[in-house]
Coordinates of C-alpha atoms in Angstrom, one line a residue:
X1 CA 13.8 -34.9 -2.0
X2 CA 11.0 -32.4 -2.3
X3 CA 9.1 -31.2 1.2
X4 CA 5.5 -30.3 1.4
X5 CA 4.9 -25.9 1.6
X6 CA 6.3 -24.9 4.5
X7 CA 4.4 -24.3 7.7
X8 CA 5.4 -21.2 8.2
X9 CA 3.9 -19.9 4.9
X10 CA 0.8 -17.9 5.7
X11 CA -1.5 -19.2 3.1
X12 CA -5.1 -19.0 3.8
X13 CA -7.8 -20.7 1.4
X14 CA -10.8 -20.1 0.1
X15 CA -14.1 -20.6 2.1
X16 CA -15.9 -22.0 -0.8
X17 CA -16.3 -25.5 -1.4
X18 CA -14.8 -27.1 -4.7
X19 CA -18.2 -27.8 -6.3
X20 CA -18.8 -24.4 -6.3
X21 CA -15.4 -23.2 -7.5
X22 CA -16.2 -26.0 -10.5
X23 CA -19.6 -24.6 -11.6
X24 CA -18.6 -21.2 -10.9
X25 CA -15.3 -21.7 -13.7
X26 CA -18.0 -24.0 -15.8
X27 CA -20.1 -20.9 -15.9
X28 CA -17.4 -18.0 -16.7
X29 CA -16.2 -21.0 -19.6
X30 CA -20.6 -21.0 -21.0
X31 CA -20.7 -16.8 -20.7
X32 CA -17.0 -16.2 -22.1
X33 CA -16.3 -19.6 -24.1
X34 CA -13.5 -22.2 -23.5
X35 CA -10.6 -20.2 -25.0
X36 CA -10.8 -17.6 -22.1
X37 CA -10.5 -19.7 -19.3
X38 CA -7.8 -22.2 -17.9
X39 CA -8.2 -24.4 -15.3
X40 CA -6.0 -24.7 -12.6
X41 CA -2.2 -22.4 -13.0
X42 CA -1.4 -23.5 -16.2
X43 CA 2.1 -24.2 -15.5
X44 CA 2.3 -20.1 -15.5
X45 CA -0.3 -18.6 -13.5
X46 CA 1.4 -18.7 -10.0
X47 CA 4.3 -17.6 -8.0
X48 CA 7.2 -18.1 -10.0
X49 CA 9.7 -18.2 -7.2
X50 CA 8.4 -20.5 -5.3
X51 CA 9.8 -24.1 -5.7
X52 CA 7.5 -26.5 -8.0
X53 CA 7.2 -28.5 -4.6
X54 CA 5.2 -25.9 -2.6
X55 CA 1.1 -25.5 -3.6
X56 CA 0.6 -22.0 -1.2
X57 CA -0.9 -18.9 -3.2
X58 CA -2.7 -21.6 -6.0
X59 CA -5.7 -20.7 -8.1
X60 CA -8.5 -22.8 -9.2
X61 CA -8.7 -21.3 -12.4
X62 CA -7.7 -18.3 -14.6
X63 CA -10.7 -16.4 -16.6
X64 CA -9.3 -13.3 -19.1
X65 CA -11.8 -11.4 -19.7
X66 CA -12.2 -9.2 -23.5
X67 CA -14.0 -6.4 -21.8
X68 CA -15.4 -4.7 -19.2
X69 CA -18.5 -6.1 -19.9
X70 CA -17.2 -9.6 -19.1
X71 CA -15.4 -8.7 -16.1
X72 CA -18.9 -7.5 -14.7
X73 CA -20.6 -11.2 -16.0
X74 CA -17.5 -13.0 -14.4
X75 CA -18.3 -10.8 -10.7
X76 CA -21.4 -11.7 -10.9
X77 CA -21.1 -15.3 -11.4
X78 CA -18.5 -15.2 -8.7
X79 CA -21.2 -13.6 -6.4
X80 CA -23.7 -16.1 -7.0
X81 CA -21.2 -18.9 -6.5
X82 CA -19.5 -17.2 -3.4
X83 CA -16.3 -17.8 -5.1
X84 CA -13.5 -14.7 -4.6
X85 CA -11.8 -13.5 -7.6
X86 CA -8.3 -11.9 -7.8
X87 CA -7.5 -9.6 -10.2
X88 CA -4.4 -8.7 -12.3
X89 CA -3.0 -6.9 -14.7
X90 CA 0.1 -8.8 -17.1
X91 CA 0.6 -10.9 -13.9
X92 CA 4.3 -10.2 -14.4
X93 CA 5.6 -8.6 -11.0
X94 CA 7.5 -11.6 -10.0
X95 CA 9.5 -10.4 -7.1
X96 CA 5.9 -9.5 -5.0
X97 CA 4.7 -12.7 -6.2
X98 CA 3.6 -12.9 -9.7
X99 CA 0.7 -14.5 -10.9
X100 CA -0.4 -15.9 -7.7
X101 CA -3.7 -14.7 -5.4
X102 CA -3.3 -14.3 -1.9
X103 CA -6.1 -16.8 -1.1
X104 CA -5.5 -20.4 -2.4
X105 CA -8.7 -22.3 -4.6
X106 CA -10.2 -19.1 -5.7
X107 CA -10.6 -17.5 -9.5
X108 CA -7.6 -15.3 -11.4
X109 CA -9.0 -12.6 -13.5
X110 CA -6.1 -11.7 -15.8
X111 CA -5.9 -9.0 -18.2
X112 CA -3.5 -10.5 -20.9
X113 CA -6.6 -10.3 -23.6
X114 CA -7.3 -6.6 -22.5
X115 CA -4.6 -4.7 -23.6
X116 CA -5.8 -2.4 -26.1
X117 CA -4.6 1.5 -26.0
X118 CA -8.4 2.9 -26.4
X119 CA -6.5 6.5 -27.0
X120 CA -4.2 9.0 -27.1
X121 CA -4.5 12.7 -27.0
X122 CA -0.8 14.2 -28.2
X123 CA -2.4 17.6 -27.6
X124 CA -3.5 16.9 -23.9
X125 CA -1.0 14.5 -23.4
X126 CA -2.9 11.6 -22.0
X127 CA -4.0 8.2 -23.1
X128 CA -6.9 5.8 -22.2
X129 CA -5.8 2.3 -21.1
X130 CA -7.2 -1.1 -20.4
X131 CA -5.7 -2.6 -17.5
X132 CA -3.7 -5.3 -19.5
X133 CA -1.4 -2.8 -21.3
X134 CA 1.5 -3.3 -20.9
X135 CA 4.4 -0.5 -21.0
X136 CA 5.7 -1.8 -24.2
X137 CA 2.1 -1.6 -25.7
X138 CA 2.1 1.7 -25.0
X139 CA 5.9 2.8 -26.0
X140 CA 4.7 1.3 -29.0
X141 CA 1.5 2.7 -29.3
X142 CA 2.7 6.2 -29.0
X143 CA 5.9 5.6 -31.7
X144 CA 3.1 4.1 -34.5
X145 CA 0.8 6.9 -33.7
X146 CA 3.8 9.2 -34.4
X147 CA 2.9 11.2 -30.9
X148 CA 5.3 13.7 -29.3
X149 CA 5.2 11.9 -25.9
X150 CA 6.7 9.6 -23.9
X151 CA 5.6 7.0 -21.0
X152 CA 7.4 7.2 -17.8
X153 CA 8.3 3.4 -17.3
X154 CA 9.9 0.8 -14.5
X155 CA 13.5 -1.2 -14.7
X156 CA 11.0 -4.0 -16.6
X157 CA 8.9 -3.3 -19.6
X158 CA 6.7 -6.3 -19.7
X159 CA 4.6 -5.5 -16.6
X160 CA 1.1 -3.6 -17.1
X161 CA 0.2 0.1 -16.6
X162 CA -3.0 -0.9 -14.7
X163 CA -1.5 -3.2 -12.7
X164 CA 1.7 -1.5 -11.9
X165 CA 0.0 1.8 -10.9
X166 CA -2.7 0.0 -8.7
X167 CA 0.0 -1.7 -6.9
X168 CA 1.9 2.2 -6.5
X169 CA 4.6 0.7 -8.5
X170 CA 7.5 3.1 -9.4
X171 CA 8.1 4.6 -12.8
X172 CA 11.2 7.6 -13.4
X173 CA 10.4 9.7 -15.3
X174 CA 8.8 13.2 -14.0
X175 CA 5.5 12.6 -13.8
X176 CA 6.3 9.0 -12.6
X177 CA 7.3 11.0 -9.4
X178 CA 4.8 10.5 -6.8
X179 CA 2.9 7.5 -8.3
X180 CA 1.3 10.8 -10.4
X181 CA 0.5 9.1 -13.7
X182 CA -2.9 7.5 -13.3
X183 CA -6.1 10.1 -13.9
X184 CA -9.3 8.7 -14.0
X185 CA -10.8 4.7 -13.5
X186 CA -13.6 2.6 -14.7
X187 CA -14.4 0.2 -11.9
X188 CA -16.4 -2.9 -12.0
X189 CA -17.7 -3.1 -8.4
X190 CA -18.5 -6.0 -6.3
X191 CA -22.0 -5.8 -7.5
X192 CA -21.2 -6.4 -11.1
X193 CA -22.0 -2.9 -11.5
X194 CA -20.0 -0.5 -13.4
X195 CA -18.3 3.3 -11.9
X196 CA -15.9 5.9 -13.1
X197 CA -13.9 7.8 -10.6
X198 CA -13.8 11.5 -10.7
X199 CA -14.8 13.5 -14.0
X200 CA -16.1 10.4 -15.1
X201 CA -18.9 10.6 -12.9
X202 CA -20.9 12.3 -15.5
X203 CA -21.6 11.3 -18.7
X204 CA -19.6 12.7 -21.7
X205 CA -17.9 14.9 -19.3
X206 CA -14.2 15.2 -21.1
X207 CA -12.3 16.2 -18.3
X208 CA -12.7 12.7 -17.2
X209 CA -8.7 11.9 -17.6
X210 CA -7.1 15.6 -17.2
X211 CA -8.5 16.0 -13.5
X212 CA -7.8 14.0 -10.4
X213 CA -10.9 15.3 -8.1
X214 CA -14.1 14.3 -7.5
X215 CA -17.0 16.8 -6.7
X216 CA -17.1 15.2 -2.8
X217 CA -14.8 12.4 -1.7
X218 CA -12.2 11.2 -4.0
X219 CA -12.5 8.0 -4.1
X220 CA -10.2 7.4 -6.7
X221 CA -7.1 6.5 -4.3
X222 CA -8.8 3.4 -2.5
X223 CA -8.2 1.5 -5.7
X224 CA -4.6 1.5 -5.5
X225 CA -3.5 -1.3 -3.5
X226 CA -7.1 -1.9 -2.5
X227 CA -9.5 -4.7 -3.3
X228 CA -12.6 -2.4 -2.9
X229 CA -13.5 -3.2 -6.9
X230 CA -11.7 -4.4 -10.1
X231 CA -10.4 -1.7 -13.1
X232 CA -11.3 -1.7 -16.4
X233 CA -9.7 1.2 -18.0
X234 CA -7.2 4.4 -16.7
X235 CA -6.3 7.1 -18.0
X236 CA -2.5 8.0 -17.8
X237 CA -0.4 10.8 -18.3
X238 CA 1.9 11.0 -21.1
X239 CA 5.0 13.5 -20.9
X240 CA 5.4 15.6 -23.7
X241 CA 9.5 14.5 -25.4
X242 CA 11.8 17.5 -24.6
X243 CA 14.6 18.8 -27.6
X244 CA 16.8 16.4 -25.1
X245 CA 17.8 14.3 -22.3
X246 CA 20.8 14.7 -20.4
X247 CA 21.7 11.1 -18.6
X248 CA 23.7 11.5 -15.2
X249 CA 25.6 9.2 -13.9
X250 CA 27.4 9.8 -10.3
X251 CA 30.2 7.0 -8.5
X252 CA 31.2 7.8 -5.1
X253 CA 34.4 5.6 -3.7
X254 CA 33.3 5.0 0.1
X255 CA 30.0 3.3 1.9
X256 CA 29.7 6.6 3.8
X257 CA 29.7 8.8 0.8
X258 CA 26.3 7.9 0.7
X259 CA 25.6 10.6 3.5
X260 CA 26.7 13.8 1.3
X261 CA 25.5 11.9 -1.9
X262 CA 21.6 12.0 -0.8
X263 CA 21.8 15.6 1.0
X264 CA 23.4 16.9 -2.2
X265 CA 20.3 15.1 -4.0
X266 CA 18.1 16.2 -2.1
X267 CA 18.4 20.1 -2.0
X268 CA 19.0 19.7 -6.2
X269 CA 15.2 17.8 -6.1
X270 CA 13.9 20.4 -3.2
X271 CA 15.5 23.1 -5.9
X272 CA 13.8 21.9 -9.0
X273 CA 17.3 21.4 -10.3
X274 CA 17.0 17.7 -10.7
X275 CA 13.2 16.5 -11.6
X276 CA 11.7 12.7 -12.3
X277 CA 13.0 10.0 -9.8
X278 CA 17.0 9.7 -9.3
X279 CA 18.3 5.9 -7.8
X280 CA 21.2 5.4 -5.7
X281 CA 22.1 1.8 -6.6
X282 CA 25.0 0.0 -4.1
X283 CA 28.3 -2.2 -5.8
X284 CA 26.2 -6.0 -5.8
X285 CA 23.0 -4.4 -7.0
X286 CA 24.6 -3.9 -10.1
X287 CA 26.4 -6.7 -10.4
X288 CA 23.6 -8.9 -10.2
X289 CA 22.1 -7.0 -13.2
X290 CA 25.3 -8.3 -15.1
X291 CA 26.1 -11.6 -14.1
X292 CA 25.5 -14.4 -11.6
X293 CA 27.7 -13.7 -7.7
X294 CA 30.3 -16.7 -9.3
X295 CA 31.5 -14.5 -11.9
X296 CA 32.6 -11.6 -9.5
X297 CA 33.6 -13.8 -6.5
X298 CA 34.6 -17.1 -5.8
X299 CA 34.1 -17.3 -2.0
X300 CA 31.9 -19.3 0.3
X301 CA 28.1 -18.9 -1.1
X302 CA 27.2 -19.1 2.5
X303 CA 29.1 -16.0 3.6
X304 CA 28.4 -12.4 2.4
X305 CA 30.6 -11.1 0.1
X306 CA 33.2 -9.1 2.7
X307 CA 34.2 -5.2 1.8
X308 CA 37.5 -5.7 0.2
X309 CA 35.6 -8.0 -2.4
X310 CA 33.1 -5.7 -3.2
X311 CA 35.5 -2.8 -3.4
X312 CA 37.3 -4.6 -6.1
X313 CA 33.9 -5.5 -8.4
X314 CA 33.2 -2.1 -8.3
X315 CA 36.8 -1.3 -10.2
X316 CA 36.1 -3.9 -12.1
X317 CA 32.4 -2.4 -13.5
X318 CA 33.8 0.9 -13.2
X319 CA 31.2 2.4 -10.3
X320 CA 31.8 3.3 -6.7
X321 CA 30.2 2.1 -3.7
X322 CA 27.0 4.0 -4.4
X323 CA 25.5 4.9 -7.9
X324 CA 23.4 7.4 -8.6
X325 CA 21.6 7.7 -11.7
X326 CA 19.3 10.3 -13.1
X327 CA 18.2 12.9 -15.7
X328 CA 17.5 16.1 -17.1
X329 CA 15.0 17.3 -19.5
X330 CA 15.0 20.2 -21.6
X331 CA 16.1 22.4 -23.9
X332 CA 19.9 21.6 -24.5
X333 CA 21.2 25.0 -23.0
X334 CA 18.7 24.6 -20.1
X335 CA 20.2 21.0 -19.3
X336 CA 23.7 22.5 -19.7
X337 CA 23.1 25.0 -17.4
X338 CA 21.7 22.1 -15.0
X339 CA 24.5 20.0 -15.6
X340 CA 27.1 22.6 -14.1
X341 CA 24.8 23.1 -10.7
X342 CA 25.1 19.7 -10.5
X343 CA 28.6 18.5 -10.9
X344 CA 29.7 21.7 -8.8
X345 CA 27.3 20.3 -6.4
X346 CA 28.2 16.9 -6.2
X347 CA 32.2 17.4 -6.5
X348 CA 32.3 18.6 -2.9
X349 CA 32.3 14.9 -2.2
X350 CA 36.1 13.8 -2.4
X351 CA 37.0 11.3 -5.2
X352 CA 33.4 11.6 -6.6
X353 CA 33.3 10.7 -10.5
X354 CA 30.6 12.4 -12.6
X355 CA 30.0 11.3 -16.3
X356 CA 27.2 12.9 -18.5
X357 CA 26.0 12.3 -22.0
X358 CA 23.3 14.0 -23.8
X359 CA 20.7 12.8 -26.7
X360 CA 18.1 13.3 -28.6
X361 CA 15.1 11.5 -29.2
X362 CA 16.1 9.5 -32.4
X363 CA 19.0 8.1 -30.4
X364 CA 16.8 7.0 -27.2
X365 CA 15.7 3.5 -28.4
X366 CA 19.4 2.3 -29.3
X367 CA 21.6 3.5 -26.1
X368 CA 23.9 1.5 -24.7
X369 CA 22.9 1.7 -21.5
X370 CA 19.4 0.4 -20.5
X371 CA 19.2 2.4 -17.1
X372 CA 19.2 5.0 -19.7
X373 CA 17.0 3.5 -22.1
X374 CA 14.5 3.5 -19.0
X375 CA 15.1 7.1 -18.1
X376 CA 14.1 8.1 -21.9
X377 CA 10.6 5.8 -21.2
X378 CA 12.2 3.1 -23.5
X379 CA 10.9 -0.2 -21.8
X380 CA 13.3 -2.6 -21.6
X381 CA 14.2 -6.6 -20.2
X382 CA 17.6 -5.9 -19.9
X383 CA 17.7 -6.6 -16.3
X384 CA 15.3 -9.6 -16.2
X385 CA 17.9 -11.6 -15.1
X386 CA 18.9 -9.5 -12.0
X387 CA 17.2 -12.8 -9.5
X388 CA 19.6 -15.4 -10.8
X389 CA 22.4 -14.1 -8.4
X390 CA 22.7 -17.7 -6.6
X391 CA 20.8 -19.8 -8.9
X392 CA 21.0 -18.4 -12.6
X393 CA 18.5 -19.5 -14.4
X394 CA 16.3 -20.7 -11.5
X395 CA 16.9 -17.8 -9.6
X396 CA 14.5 -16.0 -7.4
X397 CA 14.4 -12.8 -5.4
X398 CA 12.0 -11.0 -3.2
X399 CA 12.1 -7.8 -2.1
X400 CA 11.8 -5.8 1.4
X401 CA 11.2 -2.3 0.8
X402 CA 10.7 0.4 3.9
X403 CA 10.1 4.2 3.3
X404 CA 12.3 6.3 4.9
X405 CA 12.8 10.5 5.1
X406 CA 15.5 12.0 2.7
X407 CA 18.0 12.4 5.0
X408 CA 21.4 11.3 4.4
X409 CA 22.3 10.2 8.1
X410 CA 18.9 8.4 7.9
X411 CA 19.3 6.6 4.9
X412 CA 23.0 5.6 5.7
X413 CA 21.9 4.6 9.5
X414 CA 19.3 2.4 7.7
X415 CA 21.4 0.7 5.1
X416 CA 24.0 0.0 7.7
X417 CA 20.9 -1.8 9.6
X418 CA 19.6 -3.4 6.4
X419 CA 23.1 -4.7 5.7
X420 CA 23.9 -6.3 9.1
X421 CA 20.3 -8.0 8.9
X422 CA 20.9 -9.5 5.1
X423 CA 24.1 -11.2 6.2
X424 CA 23.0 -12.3 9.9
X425 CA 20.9 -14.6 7.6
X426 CA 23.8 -14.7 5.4
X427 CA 22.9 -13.2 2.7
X428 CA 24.5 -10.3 0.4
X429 CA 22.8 -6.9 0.6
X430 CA 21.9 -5.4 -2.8
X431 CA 20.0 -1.8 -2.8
X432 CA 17.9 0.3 -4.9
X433 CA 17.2 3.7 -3.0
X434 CA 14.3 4.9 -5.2
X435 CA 13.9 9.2 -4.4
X436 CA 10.0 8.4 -5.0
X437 CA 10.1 12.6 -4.4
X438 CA 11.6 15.3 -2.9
X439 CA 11.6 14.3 0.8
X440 CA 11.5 10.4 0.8
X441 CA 12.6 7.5 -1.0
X442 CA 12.0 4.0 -0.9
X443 CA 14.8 1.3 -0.3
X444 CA 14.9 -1.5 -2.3
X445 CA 16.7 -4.7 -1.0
X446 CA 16.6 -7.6 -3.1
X447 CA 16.7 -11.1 -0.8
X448 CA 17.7 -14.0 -3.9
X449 CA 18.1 -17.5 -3.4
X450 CA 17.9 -20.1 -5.7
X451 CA 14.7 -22.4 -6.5
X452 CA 15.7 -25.5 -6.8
X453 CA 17.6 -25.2 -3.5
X454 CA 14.0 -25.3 -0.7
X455 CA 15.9 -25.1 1.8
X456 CA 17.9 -22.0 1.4
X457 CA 14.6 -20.5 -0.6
X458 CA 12.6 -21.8 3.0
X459 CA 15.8 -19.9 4.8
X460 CA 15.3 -16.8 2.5
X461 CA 11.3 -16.2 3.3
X462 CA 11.9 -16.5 6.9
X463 CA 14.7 -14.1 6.4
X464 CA 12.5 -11.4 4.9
X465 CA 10.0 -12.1 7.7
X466 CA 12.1 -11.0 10.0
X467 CA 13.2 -7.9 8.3
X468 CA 9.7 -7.0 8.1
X469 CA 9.2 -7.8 11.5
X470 CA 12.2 -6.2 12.8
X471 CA 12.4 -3.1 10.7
X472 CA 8.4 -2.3 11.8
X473 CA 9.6 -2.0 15.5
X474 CA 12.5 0.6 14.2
X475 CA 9.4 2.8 12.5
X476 CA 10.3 1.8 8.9
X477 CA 7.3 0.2 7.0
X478 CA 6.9 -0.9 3.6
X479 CA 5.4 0.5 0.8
X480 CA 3.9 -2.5 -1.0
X481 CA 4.5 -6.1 0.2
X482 CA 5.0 -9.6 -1.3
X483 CA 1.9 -11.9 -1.0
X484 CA 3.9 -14.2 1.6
X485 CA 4.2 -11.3 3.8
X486 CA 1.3 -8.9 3.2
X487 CA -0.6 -9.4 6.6
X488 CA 3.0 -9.2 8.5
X489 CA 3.7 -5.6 6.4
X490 CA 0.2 -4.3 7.6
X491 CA 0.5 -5.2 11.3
X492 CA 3.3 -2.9 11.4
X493 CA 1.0 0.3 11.0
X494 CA -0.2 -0.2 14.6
X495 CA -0.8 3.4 15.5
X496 CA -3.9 3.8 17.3
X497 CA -4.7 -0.2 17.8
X498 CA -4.6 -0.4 13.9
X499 CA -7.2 2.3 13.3
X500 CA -6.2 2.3 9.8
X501 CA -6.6 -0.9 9.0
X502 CA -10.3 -0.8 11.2
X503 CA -11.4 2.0 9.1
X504 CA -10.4 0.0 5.6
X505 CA -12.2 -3.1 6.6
X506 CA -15.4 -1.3 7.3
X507 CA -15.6 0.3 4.0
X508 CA -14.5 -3.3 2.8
X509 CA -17.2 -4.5 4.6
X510 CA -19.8 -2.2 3.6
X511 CA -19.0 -2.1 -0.8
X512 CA -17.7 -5.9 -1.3
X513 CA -20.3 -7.6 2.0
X514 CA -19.4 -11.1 0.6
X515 CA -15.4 -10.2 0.5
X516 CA -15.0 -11.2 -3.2
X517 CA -12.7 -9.3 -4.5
X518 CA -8.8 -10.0 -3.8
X519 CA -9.5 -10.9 0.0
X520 CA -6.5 -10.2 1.9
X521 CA -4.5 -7.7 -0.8
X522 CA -1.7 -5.7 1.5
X523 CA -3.6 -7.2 4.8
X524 CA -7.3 -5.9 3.9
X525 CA -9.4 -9.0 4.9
X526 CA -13.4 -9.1 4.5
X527 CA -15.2 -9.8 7.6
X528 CA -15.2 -13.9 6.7
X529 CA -11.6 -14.4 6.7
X530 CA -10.9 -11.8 8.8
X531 CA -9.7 -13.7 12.1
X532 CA -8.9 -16.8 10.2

């Protein structure tokens, strides 16, 4: 029997009364006509996760805008209404959420309809954007236009540059390192008026997308996991193809391999040996990107999957305890002369295996392998099915990811933590250490559960609040956070009675007074919902 949204679920709704939400949509449907807006989710526009039972995180309507000239008539309206907007990119990051806004009865702005690649520049290497393209668009942007350049892309092509890179979203090639793609925004501000960050400040000023600074404060940061305005267009980065790319692919046999396998990693990334953003995947990470937990074990689905199991999927895929996947790029004697620093490097570990092939760019779209395939900037949706690890085809997954220093006691002391937490709820620990640069990576865990099941999907968002929870009073925050636990993520970053958090909501306060624009994004609450 269904149950009603679980109390426990922090959902917070929208100040506005109903009449207002209705002529505010019936006004957006007279400015931008009936084929742009939907009322209510659609059947689409919400968490797609969360069982069909449970109404937290639901919109009132969904407007998609054509330009940025109707995202400024659609703020505006809002504004006069008093009705808050959210705004997305493809709407497609479905372990953080999806489609869903943070605040329940307010308006989606979604970018589906604005997803045109305004330009690219093969000799500067960049491209202009609008926020809906996705990473597909622009793979296949840059093959029609016959450009020498690749995008650096996530696991998932269908998501959206825009909204990927606003959310810090990670990308591995090298200049996905460091979230370092993104040059230059047009912002429509709460106001319904219109900015460009940096460069762009000035009119016909070309070096609008080639240079991050401002002439004063750059600004240009606060709209990356911020809800301080809503972006029309970025410019991105585009890396120029090298003569080839040599795919490396590194097993080692024992849990605390890991140790030597991310200092090794780490002085070849310090060195410039190793460039871009290696992963360290464990045994049931990629399993679940093959098939569903039945197919590799036939245990109790309420138990964790014990070590002598996952020793013996990982001879049947052919890996190790730990994976670690990367490239190099180059000329083909440079990468061969990178290749031998690297497997003298890593064969210090006992039992390591090493494997290594090397390609050009007409073979990039068509290899077997679509970890790969992403590490060439081919998107992909090889892995799309990664959630269905209890429930298949109504699987879901969420994931808990903490920052943590490249150390490899650290990270080994941490995913020794992480594990014992995911199965005290009894639950199987997958990771994806993602070496976002030289010194740090991010640590993916993956909590999945399956839909139809509420109860063990109600038992699987209480487990990931406590991980939040619990991991915050160890010093290990998260770098972006799932709507359901946004506010808990932020109150970990206490230092200094939250003086971070302070310090955002006055400037939220001060550009966005009647808190507007995605109230509550990553914990950032304007003044009126603040102590709700």
């Amino acid at each position: 029997m269904s149950v009603a949204t679980p109390a426990f679920i922090p959902e917070r709704g929208t100040t506005a009364e109903p009449s207002a939400v209705a002529a505010a949509l019936a006004a957006m449907t007279v400015a931008l006509g009936a084929e742009r807006v939907i009322v209510g989710d659609g059947g689409e526009f919400r968490d797609p996760f969360q069982p069909s039972a449970w109404h937290a995180f639901a919109t009132a309507g969904v407007v998609q805008p054509d330009s940025a000239e109707d995202v400024q008539t659609i703020v505006k309206i809002a504004a006069q209404h008093g009705v808050p907007v959210w705004a997305q990119g493809q709407g497609r990051n479905n372990g953080y959420g999806g489609a869903a806004p943070r605040v329940s009865g307010g308006i989606t702005i979604n970018f589906r309809r604005m997803n045109r690649v305004l330009k690219i520049d093969e000799e500067l290497g960049y491209a202009l954007v609008e926020p809906g393209v996705s990473f597909q668009d622009m793979y296949d942007a840059i093959e029609s236009a016959g450009a020498n350049l690749m995008v650096s892309v996530p696991d998932l092509g269908w998501g959206s540059l825009g909204g990927n890179s606003q959310d810090n979203g990670l990308t591995y090639l090298p200049y996905g390192r460091d979230f370092q793609t993104v040059c230059g925004l047009e912002v429509v501000t709460a106001d319904g008026g219109l900015l460009r960050t940096g460069m762009g400040a000035m009119d016909g000023n070309e070096s609008w997308n080639l240079y991050r600074r401002s002439l004063g404060p750059t600004i240009e940061p606060l709209f990356m996991q911020g809800n301080f305005g809503v972006v029309t267009k970025l410019g991105i980065w585009l890396m120029p193809k090298p003569e080839v790319i040599t795919h490396v692919h590194v097993d080692v046999k024992r849990d605390e391999d890991l140790i030597p396998l991310v200092d090794i990693l780490r002085r070849l990334r310090l060195d410039g040996t190793i460039d871009g953003v290696p992963c360290i995947l464990n045994t049931l990470l990629i399993a679940s990107t093959i098939a569903k937990r039945d197919h590799w074990y036939d245990g109790d689905f309420a138990l964790p999957i014990p070590d002598a199991a996952i020793d013996a999927i990982a001879a049947r895929i052919g890996i190790g305890r730990w994976h670690l996947r990367f490239a190099l790029y180059g000329d083909e004697a440079v990468n061969a002369l990178q290749l031998k620093k690297v497997e003298k490097a890593f064969s210090a570990i006992p039992d390591c295996s090493i494997r290594a092939t090397t390609s050009g760019p007409h073979e990039w779209a068509n290899l077997p392998d679509p970890s790969d395939r992403v590490y060439a900037g081919v998107p992909n949706l090889d892995w799309k099915d990664m959630g269905g690890w209890y429930g298949g085809d109504h699987g879901g997954h969420m994931s808990f990811a903490p920052v943590a220093p490249l150390s490899g006691k650290k990270v080994y002391e941490l995913q020794r933590w992480m594990r014992g937490e995911f199965e005290r709820h009894g639950i199987d620990h997958t990771a994806d250490l993602i070496v976002v640069n030289a010194r740090s990576l991010v640590s993916v865990a993956g909590v999945q559960f399956d839909i139809n099941d509420e109860a063990s999907t109600a038992a699987s968002y209480q487990a990931m609040q406590d991980l939040v929870r619990e991991a915050g009073k160890i010093g290990y925050g998260e770098y972006r956070a799932h709507l359901h636990f946004m506010d808990l993520a932020q109150e970990q970053y206490g230092f200094g009675d939250h003086a971070y958090r302070r310090f955002v909501e006055r400037i939220k306060d001060a550009v966005d007074p009647q808190g507007l624009i995605n109230p509550g994004r990553h914990g950032i609450w304007p003044a009126g919902l603040r102590h709700a």
